PDB file of C-alpha atoms in Angstrom:
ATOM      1  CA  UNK A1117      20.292 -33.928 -13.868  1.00 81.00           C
ATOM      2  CA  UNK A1118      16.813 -33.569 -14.665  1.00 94.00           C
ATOM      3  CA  UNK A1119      14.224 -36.923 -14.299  1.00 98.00           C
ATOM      4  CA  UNK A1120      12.370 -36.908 -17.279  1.00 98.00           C
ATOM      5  CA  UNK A1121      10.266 -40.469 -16.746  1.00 98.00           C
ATOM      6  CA  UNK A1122       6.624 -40.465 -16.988  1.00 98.00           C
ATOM      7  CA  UNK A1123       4.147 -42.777 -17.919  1.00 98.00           C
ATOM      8  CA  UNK A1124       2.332 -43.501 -21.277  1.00 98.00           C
ATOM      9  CA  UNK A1125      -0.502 -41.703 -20.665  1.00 98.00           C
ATOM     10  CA  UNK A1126       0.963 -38.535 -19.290  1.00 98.00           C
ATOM     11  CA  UNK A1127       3.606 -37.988 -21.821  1.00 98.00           C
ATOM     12  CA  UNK A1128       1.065 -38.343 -24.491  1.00 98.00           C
ATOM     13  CA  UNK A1129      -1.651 -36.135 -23.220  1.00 98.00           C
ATOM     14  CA  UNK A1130       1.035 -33.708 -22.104  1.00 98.00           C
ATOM     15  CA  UNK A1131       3.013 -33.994 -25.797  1.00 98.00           C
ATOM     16  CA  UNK A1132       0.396 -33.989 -28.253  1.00 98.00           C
ATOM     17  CA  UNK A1133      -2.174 -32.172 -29.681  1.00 98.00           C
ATOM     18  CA  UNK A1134      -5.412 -32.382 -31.708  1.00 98.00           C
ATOM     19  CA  UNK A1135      -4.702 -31.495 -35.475  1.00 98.00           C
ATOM     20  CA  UNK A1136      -0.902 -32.340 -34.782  1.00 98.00           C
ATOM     21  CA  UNK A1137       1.537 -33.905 -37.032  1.00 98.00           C
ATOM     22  CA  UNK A1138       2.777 -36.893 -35.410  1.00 98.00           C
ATOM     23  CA  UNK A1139       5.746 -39.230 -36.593  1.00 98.00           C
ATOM     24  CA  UNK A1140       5.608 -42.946 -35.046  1.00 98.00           C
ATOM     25  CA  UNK A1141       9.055 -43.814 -36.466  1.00 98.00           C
ATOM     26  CA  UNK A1142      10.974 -47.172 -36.280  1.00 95.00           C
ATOM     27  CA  UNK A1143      11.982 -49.516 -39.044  1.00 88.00           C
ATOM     28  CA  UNK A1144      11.133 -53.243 -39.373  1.00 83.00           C
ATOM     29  CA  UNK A1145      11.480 -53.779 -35.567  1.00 92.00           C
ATOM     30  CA  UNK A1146      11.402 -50.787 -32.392  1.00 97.00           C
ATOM     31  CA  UNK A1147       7.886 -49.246 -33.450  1.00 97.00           C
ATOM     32  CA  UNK A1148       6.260 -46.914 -30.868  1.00 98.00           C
ATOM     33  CA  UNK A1149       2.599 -49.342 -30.870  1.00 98.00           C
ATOM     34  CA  UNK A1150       2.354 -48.777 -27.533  1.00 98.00           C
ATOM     35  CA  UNK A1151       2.158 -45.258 -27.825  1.00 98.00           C
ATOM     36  CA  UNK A1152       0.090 -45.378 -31.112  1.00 98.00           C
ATOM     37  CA  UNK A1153      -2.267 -47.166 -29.125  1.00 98.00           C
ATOM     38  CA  UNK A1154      -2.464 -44.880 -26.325  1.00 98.00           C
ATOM     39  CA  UNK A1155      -3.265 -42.220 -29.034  1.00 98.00           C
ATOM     40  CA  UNK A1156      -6.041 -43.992 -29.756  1.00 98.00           C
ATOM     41  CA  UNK A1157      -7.028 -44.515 -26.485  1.00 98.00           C
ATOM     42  CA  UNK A1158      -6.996 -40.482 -25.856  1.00 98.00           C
ATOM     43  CA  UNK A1159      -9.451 -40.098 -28.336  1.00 98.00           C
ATOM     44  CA  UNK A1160      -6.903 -37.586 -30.145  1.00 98.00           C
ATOM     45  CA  UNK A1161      -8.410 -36.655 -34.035  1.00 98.00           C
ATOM     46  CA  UNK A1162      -6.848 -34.138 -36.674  1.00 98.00           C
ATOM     47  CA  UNK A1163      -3.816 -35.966 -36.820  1.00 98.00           C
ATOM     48  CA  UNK A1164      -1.487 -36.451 -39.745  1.00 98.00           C
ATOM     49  CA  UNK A1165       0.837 -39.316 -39.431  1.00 98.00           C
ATOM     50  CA  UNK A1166       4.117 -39.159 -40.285  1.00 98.00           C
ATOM     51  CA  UNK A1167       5.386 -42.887 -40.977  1.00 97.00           C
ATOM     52  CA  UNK A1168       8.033 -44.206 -43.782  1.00 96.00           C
ATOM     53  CA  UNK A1169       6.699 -48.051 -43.183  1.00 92.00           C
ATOM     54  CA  UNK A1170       3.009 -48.080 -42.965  1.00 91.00           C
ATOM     55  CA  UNK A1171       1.328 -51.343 -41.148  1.00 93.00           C
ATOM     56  CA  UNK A1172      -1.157 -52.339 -38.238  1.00 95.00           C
ATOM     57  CA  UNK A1173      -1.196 -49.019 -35.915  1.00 97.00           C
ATOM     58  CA  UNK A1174      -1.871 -47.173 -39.000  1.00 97.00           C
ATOM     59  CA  UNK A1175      -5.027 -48.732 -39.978  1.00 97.00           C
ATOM     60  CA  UNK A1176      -5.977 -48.831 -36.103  1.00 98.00           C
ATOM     61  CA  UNK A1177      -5.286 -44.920 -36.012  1.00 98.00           C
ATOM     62  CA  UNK A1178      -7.834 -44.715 -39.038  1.00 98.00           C
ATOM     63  CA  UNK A1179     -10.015 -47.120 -37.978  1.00 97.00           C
ATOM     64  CA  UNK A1180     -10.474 -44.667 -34.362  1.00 98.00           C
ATOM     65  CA  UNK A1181     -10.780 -41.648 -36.579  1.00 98.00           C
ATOM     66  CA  UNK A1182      -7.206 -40.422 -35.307  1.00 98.00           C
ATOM     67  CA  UNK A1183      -6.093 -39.197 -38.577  1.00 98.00           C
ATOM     68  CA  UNK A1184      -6.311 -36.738 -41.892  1.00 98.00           C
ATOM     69  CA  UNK A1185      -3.715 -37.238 -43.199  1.00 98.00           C
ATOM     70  CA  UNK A1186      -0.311 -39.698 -43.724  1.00 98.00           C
ATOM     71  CA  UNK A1187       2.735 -38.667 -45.042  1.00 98.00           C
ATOM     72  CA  UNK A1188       4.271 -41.666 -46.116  1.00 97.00           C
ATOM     73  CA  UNK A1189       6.753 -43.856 -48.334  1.00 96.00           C
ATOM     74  CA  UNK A1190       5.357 -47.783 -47.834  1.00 91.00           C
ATOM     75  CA  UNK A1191       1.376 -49.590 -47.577  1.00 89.00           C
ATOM     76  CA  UNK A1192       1.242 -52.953 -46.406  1.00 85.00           C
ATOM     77  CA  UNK A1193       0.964 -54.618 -43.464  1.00 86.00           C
ATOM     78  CA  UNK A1194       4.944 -56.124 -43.631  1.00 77.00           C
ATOM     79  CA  UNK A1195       4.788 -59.611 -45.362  1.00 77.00           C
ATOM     80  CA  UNK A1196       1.309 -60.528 -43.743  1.00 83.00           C
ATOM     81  CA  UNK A1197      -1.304 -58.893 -46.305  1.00 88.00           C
ATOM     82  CA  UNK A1198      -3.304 -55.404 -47.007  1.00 93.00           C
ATOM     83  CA  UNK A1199      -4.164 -52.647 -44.725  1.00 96.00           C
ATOM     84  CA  UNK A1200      -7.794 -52.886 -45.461  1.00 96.00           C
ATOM     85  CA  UNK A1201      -8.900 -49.124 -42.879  1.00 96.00           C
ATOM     86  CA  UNK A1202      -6.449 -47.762 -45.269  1.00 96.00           C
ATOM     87  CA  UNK A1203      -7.446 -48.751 -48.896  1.00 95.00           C
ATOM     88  CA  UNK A1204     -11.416 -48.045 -47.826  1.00 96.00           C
ATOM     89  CA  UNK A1205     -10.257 -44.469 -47.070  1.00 96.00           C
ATOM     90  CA  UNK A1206      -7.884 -43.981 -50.026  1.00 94.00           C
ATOM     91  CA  UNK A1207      -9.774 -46.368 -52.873  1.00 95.00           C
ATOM     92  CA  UNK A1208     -12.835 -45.203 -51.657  1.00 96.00           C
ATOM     93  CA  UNK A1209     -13.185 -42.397 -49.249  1.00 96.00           C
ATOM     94  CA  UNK A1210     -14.731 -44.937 -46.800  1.00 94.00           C
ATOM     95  CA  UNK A1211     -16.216 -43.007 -44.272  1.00 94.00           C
ATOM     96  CA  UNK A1212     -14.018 -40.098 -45.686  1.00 94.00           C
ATOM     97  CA  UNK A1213     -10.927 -38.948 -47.633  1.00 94.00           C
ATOM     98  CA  UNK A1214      -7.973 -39.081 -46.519  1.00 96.00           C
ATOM     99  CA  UNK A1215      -5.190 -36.666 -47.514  1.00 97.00           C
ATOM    100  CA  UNK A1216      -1.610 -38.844 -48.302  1.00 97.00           C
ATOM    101  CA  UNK A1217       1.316 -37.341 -49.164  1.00 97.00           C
ATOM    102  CA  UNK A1218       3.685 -39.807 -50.734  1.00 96.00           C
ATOM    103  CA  UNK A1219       7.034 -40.241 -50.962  1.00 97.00           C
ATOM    104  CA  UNK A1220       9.970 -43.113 -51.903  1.00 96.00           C
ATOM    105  CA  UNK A1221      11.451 -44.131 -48.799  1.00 95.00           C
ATOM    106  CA  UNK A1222      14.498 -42.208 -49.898  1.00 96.00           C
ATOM    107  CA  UNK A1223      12.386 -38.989 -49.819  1.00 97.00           C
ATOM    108  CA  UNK A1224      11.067 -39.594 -46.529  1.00 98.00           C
ATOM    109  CA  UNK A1225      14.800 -40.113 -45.629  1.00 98.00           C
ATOM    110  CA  UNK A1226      15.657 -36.756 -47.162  1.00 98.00           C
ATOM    111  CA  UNK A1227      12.712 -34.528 -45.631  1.00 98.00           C
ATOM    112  CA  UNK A1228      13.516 -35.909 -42.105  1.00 98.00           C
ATOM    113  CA  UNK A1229      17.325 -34.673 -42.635  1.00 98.00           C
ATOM    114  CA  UNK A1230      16.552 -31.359 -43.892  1.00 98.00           C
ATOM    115  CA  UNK A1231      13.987 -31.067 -40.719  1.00 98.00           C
ATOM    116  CA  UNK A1232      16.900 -32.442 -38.295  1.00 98.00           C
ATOM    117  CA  UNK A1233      19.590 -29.711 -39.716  1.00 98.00           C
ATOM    118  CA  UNK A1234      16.640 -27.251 -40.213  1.00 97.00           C
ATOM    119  CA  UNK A1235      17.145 -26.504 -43.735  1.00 98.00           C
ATOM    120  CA  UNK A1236      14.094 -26.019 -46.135  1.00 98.00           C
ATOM    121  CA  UNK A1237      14.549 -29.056 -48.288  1.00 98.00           C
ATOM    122  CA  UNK A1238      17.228 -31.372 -49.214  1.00 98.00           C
ATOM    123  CA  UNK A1239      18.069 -32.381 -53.121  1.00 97.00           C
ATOM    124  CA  UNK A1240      17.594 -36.374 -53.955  1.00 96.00           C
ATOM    125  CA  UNK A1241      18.577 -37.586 -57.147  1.00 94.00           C
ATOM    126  CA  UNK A1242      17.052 -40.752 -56.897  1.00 93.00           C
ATOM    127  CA  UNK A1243      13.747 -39.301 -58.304  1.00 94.00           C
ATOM    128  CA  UNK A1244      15.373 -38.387 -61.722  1.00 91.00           C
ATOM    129  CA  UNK A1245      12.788 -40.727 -64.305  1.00 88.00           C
ATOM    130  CA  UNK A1246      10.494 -41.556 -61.642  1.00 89.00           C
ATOM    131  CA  UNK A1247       6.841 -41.116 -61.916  1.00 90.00           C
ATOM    132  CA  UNK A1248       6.404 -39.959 -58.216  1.00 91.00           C
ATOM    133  CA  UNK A1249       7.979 -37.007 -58.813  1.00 91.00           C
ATOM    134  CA  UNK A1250       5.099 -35.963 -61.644  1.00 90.00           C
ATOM    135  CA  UNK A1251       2.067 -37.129 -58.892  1.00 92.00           C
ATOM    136  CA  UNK A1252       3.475 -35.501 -55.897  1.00 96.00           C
ATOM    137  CA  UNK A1253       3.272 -31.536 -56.582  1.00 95.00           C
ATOM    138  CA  UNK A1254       5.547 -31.202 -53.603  1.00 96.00           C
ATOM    139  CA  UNK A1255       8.429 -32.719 -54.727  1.00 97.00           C
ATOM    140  CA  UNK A1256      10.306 -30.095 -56.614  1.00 97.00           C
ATOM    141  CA  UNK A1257      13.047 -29.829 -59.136  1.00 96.00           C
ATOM    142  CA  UNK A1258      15.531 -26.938 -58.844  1.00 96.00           C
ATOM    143  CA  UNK A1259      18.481 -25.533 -60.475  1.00 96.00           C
ATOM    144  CA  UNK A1260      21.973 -26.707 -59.468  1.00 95.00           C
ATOM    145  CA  UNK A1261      23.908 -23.898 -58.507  1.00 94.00           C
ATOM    146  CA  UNK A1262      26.896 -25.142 -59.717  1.00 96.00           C
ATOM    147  CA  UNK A1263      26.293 -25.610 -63.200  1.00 95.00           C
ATOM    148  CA  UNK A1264      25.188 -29.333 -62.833  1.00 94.00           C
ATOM    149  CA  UNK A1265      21.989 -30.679 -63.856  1.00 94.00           C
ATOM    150  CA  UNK A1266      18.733 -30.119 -61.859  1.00 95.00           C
ATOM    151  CA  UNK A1267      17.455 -31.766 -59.461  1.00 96.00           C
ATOM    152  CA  UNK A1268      14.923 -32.651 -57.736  1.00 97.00           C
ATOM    153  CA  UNK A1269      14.407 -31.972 -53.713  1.00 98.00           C
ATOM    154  CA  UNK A1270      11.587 -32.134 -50.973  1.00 98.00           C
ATOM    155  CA  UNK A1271      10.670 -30.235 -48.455  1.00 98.00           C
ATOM    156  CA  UNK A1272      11.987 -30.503 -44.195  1.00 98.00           C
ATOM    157  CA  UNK A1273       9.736 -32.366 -42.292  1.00 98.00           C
ATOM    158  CA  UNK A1274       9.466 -31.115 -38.871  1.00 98.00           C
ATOM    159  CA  UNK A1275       6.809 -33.209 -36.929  1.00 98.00           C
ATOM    160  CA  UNK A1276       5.380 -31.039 -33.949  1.00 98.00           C
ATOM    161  CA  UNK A1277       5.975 -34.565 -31.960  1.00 98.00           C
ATOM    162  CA  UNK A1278       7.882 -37.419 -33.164  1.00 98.00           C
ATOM    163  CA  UNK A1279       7.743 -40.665 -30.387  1.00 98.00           C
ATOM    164  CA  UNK A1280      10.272 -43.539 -31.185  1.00 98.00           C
ATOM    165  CA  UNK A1281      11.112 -46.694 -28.901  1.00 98.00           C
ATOM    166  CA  UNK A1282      14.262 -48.090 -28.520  1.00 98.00           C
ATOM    167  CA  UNK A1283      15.800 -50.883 -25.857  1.00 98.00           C
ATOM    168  CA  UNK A1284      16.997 -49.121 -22.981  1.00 98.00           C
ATOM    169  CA  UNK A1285      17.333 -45.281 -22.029  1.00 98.00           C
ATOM    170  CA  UNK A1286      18.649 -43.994 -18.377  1.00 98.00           C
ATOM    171  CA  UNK A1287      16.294 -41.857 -16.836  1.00 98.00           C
ATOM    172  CA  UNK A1288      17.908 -38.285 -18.187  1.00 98.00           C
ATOM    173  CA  UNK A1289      16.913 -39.610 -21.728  1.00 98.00           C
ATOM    174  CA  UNK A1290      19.722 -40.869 -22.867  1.00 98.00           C
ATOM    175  CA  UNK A1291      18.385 -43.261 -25.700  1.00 98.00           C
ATOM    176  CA  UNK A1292      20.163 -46.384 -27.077  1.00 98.00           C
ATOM    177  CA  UNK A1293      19.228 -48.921 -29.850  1.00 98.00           C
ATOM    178  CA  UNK A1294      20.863 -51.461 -31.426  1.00 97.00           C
ATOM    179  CA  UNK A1295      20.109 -54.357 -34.392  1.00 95.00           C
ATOM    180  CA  UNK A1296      18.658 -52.806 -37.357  1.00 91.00           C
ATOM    181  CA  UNK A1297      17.994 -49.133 -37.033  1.00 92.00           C
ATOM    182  CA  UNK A1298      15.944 -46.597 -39.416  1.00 90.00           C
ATOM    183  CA  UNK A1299      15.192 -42.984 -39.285  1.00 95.00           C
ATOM    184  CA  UNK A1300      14.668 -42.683 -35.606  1.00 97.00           C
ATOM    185  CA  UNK A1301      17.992 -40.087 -34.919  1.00 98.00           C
ATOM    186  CA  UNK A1302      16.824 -38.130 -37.850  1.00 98.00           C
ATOM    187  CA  UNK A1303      12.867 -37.857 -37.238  1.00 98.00           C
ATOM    188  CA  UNK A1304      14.429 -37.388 -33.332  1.00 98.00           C
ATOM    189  CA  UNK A1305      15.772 -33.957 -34.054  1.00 98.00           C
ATOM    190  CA  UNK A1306      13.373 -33.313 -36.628  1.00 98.00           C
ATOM    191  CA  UNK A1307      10.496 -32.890 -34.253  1.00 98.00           C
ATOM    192  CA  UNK A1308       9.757 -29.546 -31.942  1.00 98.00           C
ATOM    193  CA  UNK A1309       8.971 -32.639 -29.017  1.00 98.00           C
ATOM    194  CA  UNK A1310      10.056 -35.993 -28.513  1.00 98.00           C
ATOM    195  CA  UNK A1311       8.744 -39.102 -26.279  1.00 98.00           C
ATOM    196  CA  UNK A1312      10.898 -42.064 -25.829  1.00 98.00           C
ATOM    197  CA  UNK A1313       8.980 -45.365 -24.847  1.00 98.00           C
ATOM    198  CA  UNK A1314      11.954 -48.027 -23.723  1.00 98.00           C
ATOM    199  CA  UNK A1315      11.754 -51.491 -22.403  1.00 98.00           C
ATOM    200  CA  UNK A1316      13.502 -50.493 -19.637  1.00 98.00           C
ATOM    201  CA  UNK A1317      15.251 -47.563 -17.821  1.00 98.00           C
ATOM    202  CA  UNK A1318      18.881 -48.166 -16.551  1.00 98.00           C
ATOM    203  CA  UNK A1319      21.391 -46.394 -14.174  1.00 98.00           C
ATOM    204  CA  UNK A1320      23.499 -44.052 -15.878  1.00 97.00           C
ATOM    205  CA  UNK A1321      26.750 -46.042 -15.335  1.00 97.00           C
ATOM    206  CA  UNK A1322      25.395 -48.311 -17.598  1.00 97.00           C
ATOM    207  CA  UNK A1323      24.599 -45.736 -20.360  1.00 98.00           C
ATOM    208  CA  UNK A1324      28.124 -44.445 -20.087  1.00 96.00           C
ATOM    209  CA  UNK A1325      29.299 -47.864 -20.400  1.00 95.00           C
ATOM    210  CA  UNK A1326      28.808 -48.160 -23.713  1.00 96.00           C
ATOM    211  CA  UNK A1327      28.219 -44.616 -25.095  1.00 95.00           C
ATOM    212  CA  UNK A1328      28.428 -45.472 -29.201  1.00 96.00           C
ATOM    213  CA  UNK A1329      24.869 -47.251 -28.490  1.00 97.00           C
ATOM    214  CA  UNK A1330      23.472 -43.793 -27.321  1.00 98.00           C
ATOM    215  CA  UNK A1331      21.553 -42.953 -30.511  1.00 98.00           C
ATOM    216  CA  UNK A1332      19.600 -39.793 -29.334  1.00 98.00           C
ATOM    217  CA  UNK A1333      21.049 -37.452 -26.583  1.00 98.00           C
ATOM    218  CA  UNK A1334      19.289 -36.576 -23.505  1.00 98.00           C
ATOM    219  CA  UNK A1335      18.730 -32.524 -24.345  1.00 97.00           C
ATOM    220  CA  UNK A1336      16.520 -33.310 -27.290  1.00 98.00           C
ATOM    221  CA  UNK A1337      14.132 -35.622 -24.990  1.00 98.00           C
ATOM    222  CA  UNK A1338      11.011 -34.459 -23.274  1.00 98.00           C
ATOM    223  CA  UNK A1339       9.778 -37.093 -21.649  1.00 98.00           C
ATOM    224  CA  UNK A1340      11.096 -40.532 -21.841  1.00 98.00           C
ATOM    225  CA  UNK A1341       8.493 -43.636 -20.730  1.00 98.00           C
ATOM    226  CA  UNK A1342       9.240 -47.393 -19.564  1.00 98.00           C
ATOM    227  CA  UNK A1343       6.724 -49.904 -21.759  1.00 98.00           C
ATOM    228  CA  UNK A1344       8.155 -53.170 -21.661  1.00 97.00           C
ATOM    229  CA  UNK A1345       6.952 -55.191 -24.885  1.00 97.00           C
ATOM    230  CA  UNK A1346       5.745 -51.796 -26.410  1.00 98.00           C
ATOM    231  CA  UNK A1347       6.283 -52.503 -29.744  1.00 97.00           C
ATOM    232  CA  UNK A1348       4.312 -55.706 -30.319  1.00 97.00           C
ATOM    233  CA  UNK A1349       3.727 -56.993 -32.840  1.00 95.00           C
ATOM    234  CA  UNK A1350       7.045 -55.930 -34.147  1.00 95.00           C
ATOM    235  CA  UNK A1351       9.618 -57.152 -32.575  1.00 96.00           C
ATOM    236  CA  UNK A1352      12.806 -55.817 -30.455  1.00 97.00           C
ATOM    237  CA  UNK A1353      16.517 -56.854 -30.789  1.00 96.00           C
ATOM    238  CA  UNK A1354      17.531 -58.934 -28.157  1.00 96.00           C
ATOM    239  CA  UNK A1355      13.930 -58.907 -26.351  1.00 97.00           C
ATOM    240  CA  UNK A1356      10.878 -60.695 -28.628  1.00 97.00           C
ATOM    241  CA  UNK A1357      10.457 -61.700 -31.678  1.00 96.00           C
ATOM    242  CA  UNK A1358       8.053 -60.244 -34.563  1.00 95.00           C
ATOM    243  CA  UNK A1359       4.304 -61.941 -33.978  1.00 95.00           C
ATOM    244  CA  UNK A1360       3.750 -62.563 -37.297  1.00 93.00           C
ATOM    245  CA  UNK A1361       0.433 -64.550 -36.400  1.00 94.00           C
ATOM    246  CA  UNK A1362      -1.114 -60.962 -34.564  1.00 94.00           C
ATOM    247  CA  UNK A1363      -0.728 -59.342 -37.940  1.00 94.00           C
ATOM    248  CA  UNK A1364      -2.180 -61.949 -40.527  1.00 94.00           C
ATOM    249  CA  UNK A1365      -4.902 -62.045 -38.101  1.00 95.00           C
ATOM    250  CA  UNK A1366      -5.343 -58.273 -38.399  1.00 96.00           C
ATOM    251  CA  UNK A1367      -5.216 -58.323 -42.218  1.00 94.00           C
ATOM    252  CA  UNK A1368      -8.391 -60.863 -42.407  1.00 96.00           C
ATOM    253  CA  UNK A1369     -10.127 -58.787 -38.950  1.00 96.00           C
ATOM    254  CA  UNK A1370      -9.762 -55.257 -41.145  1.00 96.00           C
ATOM    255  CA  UNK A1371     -11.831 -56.017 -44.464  1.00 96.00           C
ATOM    256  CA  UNK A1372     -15.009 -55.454 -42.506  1.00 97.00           C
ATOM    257  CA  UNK A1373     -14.653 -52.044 -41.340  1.00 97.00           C
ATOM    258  CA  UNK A1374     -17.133 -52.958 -38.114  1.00 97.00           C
ATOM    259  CA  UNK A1375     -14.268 -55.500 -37.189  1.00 98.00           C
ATOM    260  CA  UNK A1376     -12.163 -53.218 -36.641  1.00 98.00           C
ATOM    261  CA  UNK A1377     -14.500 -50.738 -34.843  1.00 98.00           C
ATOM    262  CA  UNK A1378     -15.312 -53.335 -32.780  1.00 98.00           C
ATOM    263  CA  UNK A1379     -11.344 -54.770 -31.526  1.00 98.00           C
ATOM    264  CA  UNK A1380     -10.365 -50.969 -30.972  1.00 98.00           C
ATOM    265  CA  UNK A1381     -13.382 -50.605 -28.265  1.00 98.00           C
ATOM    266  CA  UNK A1382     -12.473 -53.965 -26.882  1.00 97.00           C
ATOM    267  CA  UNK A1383      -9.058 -54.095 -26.727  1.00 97.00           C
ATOM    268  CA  UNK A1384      -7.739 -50.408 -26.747  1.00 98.00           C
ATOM    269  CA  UNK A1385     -10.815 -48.230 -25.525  1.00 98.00           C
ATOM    270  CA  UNK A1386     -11.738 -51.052 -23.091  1.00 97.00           C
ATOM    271  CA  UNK A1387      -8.489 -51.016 -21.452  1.00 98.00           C
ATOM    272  CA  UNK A1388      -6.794 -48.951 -19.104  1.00 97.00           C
ATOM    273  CA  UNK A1389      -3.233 -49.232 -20.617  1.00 97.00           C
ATOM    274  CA  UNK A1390      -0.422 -51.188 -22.386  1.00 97.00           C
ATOM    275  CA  UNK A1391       0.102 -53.179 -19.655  1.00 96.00           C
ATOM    276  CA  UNK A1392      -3.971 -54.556 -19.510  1.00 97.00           C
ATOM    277  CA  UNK A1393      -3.934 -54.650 -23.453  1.00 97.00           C
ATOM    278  CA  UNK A1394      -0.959 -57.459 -23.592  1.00 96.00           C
ATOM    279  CA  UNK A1395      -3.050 -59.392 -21.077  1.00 95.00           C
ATOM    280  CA  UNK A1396      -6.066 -58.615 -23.169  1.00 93.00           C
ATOM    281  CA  UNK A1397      -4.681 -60.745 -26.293  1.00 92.00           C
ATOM    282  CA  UNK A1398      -2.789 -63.052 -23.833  1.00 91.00           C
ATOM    283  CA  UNK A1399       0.679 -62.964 -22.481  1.00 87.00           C
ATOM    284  CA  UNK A1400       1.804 -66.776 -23.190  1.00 90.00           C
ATOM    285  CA  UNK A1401       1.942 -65.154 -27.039  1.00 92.00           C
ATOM    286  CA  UNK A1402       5.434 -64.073 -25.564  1.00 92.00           C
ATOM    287  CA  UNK A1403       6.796 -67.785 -24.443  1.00 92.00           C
ATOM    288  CA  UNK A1404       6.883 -68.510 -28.024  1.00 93.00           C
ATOM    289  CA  UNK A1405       8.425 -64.798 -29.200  1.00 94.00           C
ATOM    290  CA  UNK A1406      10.702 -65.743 -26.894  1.00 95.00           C
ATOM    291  CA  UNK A1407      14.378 -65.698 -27.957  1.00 93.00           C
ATOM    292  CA  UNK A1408      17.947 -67.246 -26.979  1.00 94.00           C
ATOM    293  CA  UNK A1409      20.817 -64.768 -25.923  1.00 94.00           C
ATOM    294  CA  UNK A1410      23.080 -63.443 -28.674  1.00 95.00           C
ATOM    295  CA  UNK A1411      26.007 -61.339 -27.037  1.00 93.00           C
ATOM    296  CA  UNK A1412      28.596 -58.988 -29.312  1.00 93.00           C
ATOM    297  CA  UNK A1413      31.941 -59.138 -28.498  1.00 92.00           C
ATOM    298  CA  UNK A1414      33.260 -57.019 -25.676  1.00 90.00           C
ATOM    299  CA  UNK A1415      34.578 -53.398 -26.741  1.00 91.00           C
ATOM    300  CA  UNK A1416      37.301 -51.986 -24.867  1.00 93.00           C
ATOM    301  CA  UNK A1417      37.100 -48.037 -24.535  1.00 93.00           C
ATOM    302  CA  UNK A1418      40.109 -47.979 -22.586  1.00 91.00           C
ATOM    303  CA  UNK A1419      40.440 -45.496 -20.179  1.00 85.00           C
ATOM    304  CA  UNK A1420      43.236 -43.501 -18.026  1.00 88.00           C
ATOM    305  CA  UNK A1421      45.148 -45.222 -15.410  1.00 84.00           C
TER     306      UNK A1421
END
């Protein structure tokens, strides 16, 4: 059995490279901020970010000159307003352009499968009569070998390191997730490395316990990283709820581009780690994310005598 913890700042530095592409993957709740921040706080540039739901680590990645380019499928900042780093760069190439290859979410679906069963592309139908298709010179239409109609497909995406964070993992790497899941499994295999940031690590035993939770396997993970609370201000099944208040505040902080230059020193380059960052913006925001216990019902896996 091979220990593959590490801490934040390690796995990043050791995992990721200038002029990289990067996928921060996790949908609606169980995004990797943590590690988006610690990006930041590495100073890391060249990037192109590989995200299906855009929101507040994306403009902070832009707004530290982190990225080139986004490949992505959704801009907004959830329900709580604009993504203002990101419309000055692509409305108007404020400092600089930035290069965005778009997708439906159904696309960014598709190129993560192809790059998890290494094929080239992968064939999506939904794009028949959309628009998209004509702006994006990638997306491509092909014959169907079997006499069918065309269609169209995309190209794999194969991130050189995808990070994802989940609930719990046991210190081999065995990840598992519950609640609402997206394309973490997928963009998982899809990427030539993989960090894991958890809320916590558990025994084993525990892991084995209840093995249809594990959602990546252990052999796929390179390093896998205990940051409790590292996906505010998204929220985590069964641990904290979404702070909706951190991210209207970040949509009215972001239309002056100096705002934002000006929270990233404080609050990311001016701190040490995740850990002085949540006491930075104040840890009694997490009495009220606080939530009540909600347990399934027990599963018997039976066993031999």
């Amino acid at each position: 059995m091979v220990d593959k913890t590490a801490s934040l700042s390690e796995a990043v530095s050791t995992h990721l490279n200038d002029g990289d592409t990067v996928a921060l993957e996790g949908f609606g709740h169980l995004v990797p901020v943590a590690a988006a921040h610690e990006i930041i706080r590495q100073r890391f540039s060249g990037l192109t970010l590989a995200r299906m739901s855009c929101d507040v680590i994306v403009d902070q990645l832009l707004g530290a000159g982190c990225l080139q380019g986004l490949i992505s499928s959704f801009v907004a900042n959830s329900s709580a307003g604009s993504l203002y780093e990101l419309r000055r760069r692509v409305e108007h190439c404020d400092p600089e352009p930035l290069w965005f290859d778009e997708y439906s979410h159904g696309g960014m679906v598709a190129r993560y499968q192809a790059g998890a069963a290494k094929l080239p592309f992968q064939p999506i139908a939904s794009y028949r009569g959309s628009d998209l298709a004509k702006k994006n010179p990638r997306i491509r239409t092909v014959d169907d070998p079997y006499g069918g109609p065309s269609i169209h497909v995309v190209p794999a995406l194969n991130p050189d390191l995808t990070i994802v964070h989940a609930q719990r993992a046991d210190s081999q790497g065995n990840v598992q997730a519950w609640g609402m899941l997206g394309i973490q499994t997928e963009a998982a295999f899809a990427g030539r490395r993989l960090v894991v940031t958890v809320e916590e690590i558990v025994d084993e035993d525990i892991v084995r316990s209840d093995p249809n939770r594990t959602i990546i396997p252990a052999h796929i993970v390179d390093a896998v990283v205990p940051v409790p609370r590292g996906s505010h201000p998204h929220a985590v099944q069964g641990c904290y709820d979404r702070d909706d208040e951190f991210s209207r505040a970040w949509s009215t902080l972001a239309r002056e581009a100096s705002a934002v230059s000006a929270w990233l020193e404080e609050n990311i380059h001016g701190t040490a780690d995740h850990e002085e960052f949540l006491s930075r913006i104040g840890l009694d925001r997490f009495d009220r994310l606080s939530i009540r216990d909600t347990f399934s019902t027990p599963v018997n896996y039976g066993g031999r005598v």
